[in-house]
Amino acid sequence: MAVTEDILRSYLRPRRVMRRLLTTGRGESRALAYVMIACLLFFVAQLPAVSRQAFLSGGEPGFAALASGTFMGSVLMAPLVLYGVAALSHLAARALGGQGGWLDARLALFWTLLMIVPPVLLRGLTEAFLGRGPETSVLSLLTGAMFVVYWAINLREAERPRPAEDTTRPGPDAAPKEEAETAHV
């Protein structure tokens, strides 16, 4: 399923989407892709406000300098910090009885970040057009609340015990039953 469809489905049924991601899309490469895409889009969301700030300050510091600093923080440093936050959240969940793994906790956090990209982009555009004001504050508060709620839901799903795999059913690579019986004769 496309990531954009998963994001939209996550707003209504976050546990179901998270459960599917945990069972089908496991892998460090996927988790890394989620966090890097989210951080890159957070950077893009900040660019209109950075442009406005450079314009209103008379070009000192210039747009390039402000954008470079924003890029360093958003795309290069934030993923490292987020890996640490995911580890701490896993340790906290483990202390409270969680049974997930380190990758599950990372996937829960990074997926939540990717989920809240649309409201973050809206907040960035609002700040670019209206500046910092009550509208931006309300959107920031709503986005933060969405993040906390969805992260809690996703982390709970990631840390809950999952049933063991059923080894009695053959996998997709298993031979048909008749062939399997005659192969042992």
XYZ file of C-alpha atoms in Angstrom:
185
model
C 0.000 0.000 0.000
C 1.249 3.530 -0.715
C 2.660 5.529 2.167
C 0.237 8.382 1.513
C -2.708 5.991 1.798
C -1.262 4.597 5.014
C -0.927 8.109 6.423
C -4.567 8.882 5.671
C -5.704 5.534 7.097
C -3.615 6.166 10.210
C -5.711 9.160 11.169
C -8.778 6.920 11.511
C -7.306 3.521 12.409
C -3.774 4.067 13.714
C -3.493 0.727 15.532
C -4.476 -1.284 12.467
C -1.966 0.499 10.227
C 0.789 0.238 12.845
C 0.093 -3.476 13.310
C 0.358 -4.015 9.557
C 3.590 -2.027 9.375
C 5.050 -4.095 12.194
C 4.192 -7.387 10.520
C 4.894 -6.599 6.869
C 7.267 -3.676 6.735
C 9.829 -4.526 9.361
C 13.375 -3.561 8.711
C 15.846 -0.902 9.669
C 15.907 0.402 6.104
C 12.197 1.187 6.245
C 12.486 2.880 9.646
C 15.429 4.958 8.407
C 13.496 5.922 5.279
C 10.525 7.065 7.377
C 12.615 9.262 9.668
C 14.669 10.765 6.828
C 11.593 11.546 4.718
C 9.810 13.044 7.727
C 12.812 15.200 8.652
C 13.282 16.336 5.054
C 9.611 17.322 4.836
C 9.863 19.115 8.196
C 12.746 21.085 6.655
C 10.619 21.909 3.609
C 7.795 23.003 5.921
C 10.131 25.502 7.584
C 11.446 27.061 4.364
C 8.595 29.560 3.817
C 9.006 30.878 7.368
C 12.792 31.022 6.913
C 12.284 33.012 3.710
C 9.950 35.401 5.503
C 12.441 35.813 8.343
C 15.275 36.576 5.900
C 13.116 39.128 4.078
C 11.906 40.867 7.240
C 15.424 41.050 8.683
C 16.701 42.879 5.617
C 18.781 39.972 4.387
C 21.067 39.766 7.414
C 21.587 36.843 7.876
C 20.669 35.813 4.371
C 18.250 33.149 3.288
C 21.057 30.721 2.393
C 22.575 30.959 5.864
C 19.229 30.513 7.594
C 18.228 27.634 5.309
C 21.604 25.925 5.832
C 21.217 26.075 9.591
C 17.674 24.782 9.344
C 18.842 21.935 7.093
C 21.613 20.979 9.521
C 19.175 20.819 12.404
C 16.240 19.229 10.598
C 17.868 16.685 8.329
C 21.307 15.949 9.742
C 20.945 16.252 13.523
C 17.276 15.467 14.203
C 17.425 11.807 13.041
C 20.270 11.122 15.465
C 18.339 12.666 18.334
C 15.210 10.774 17.307
C 17.054 7.451 17.443
C 17.912 8.288 21.055
C 14.315 9.279 21.825
C 13.087 5.991 20.346
C 15.550 4.054 22.518
C 14.412 5.901 25.640
C 10.764 5.286 24.775
C 11.491 1.577 24.354
C 13.230 1.442 27.735
C 10.290 3.233 29.361
C 7.809 0.891 27.684
C 9.884 -2.120 28.713
C 9.827 -0.883 32.329
C 6.029 -0.720 32.087
C 5.740 -4.257 30.717
C 6.228 -3.679 26.994
C 7.376 -6.673 24.988
C 8.329 -5.136 21.664
C 11.791 -4.727 20.254
C 14.083 -1.793 19.620
C 13.104 -1.670 15.958
C 9.416 -1.686 16.881
C 9.893 1.406 19.068
C 11.823 3.172 16.307
C 9.164 2.298 13.757
C 6.423 3.620 16.067
C 8.175 6.976 16.540
C 9.313 7.409 12.954
C 5.924 6.440 11.524
C 4.239 8.928 13.848
C 6.575 11.656 12.601
C 5.697 10.790 9.022
C 1.994 10.789 9.935
C 2.068 14.364 11.198
C 3.836 15.803 8.145
C 0.590 17.228 6.623
C -0.267 19.343 9.703
C 3.389 20.405 9.978
C 3.318 21.587 6.352
C 0.080 23.484 7.019
C 1.629 25.105 10.079
C 4.688 26.125 8.042
C 2.547 27.764 5.370
C 0.474 29.537 8.003
C 3.583 30.959 9.628
C 4.942 32.035 6.248
C 1.788 33.926 5.293
C 0.620 35.255 8.649
C 3.778 35.287 10.738
C 3.835 34.118 14.310
C 0.484 34.739 15.857
C -2.492 33.025 17.438
C -3.210 30.970 14.312
C 0.301 29.549 14.276
C 0.152 28.888 18.006
C -3.130 26.994 17.685
C -1.782 24.905 14.795
C 1.408 24.198 16.754
C -0.614 23.075 19.749
C -2.875 20.849 17.644
C 0.078 19.332 15.794
C 1.886 18.654 19.055
C -1.210 17.063 20.565
C -1.671 14.902 17.458
C 1.927 13.772 17.723
C 1.658 12.825 21.396
C -1.634 10.953 20.973
C -0.628 9.056 17.842
C 2.832 8.246 19.191
C 1.279 6.816 22.356
C -1.115 4.703 20.276
C 1.632 3.501 17.924
C 4.102 2.793 20.728
C 1.488 0.845 22.653
C 0.792 -1.247 19.563
C 4.517 -1.763 18.947
C 5.191 -2.835 22.527
C 2.213 -5.145 22.985
C 2.828 -8.892 22.890
C 2.206 -10.483 19.525
C 1.182 -14.110 19.124
C 3.916 -16.480 18.028
C 3.968 -17.416 14.367
C 1.944 -20.479 13.467
C 4.466 -23.060 12.296
C 1.827 -25.645 11.381
C 0.762 -23.746 8.285
C 3.139 -23.992 5.332
C 4.750 -20.819 4.103
C 4.636 -19.569 0.513
C 7.790 -21.551 -0.375
C 6.495 -24.853 1.006
C 5.728 -27.682 -1.362
C 2.107 -28.808 -1.802
C 0.971 -31.420 0.734
C 1.030 -34.365 -1.708
C 4.582 -33.580 -2.815
C 5.747 -33.172 0.771
C 4.347 -36.606 1.730
C 5.888 -38.416 -1.263
C 9.238 -36.700 -0.827
C 9.810 -38.468 2.501
C 9.058 -41.966 1.088
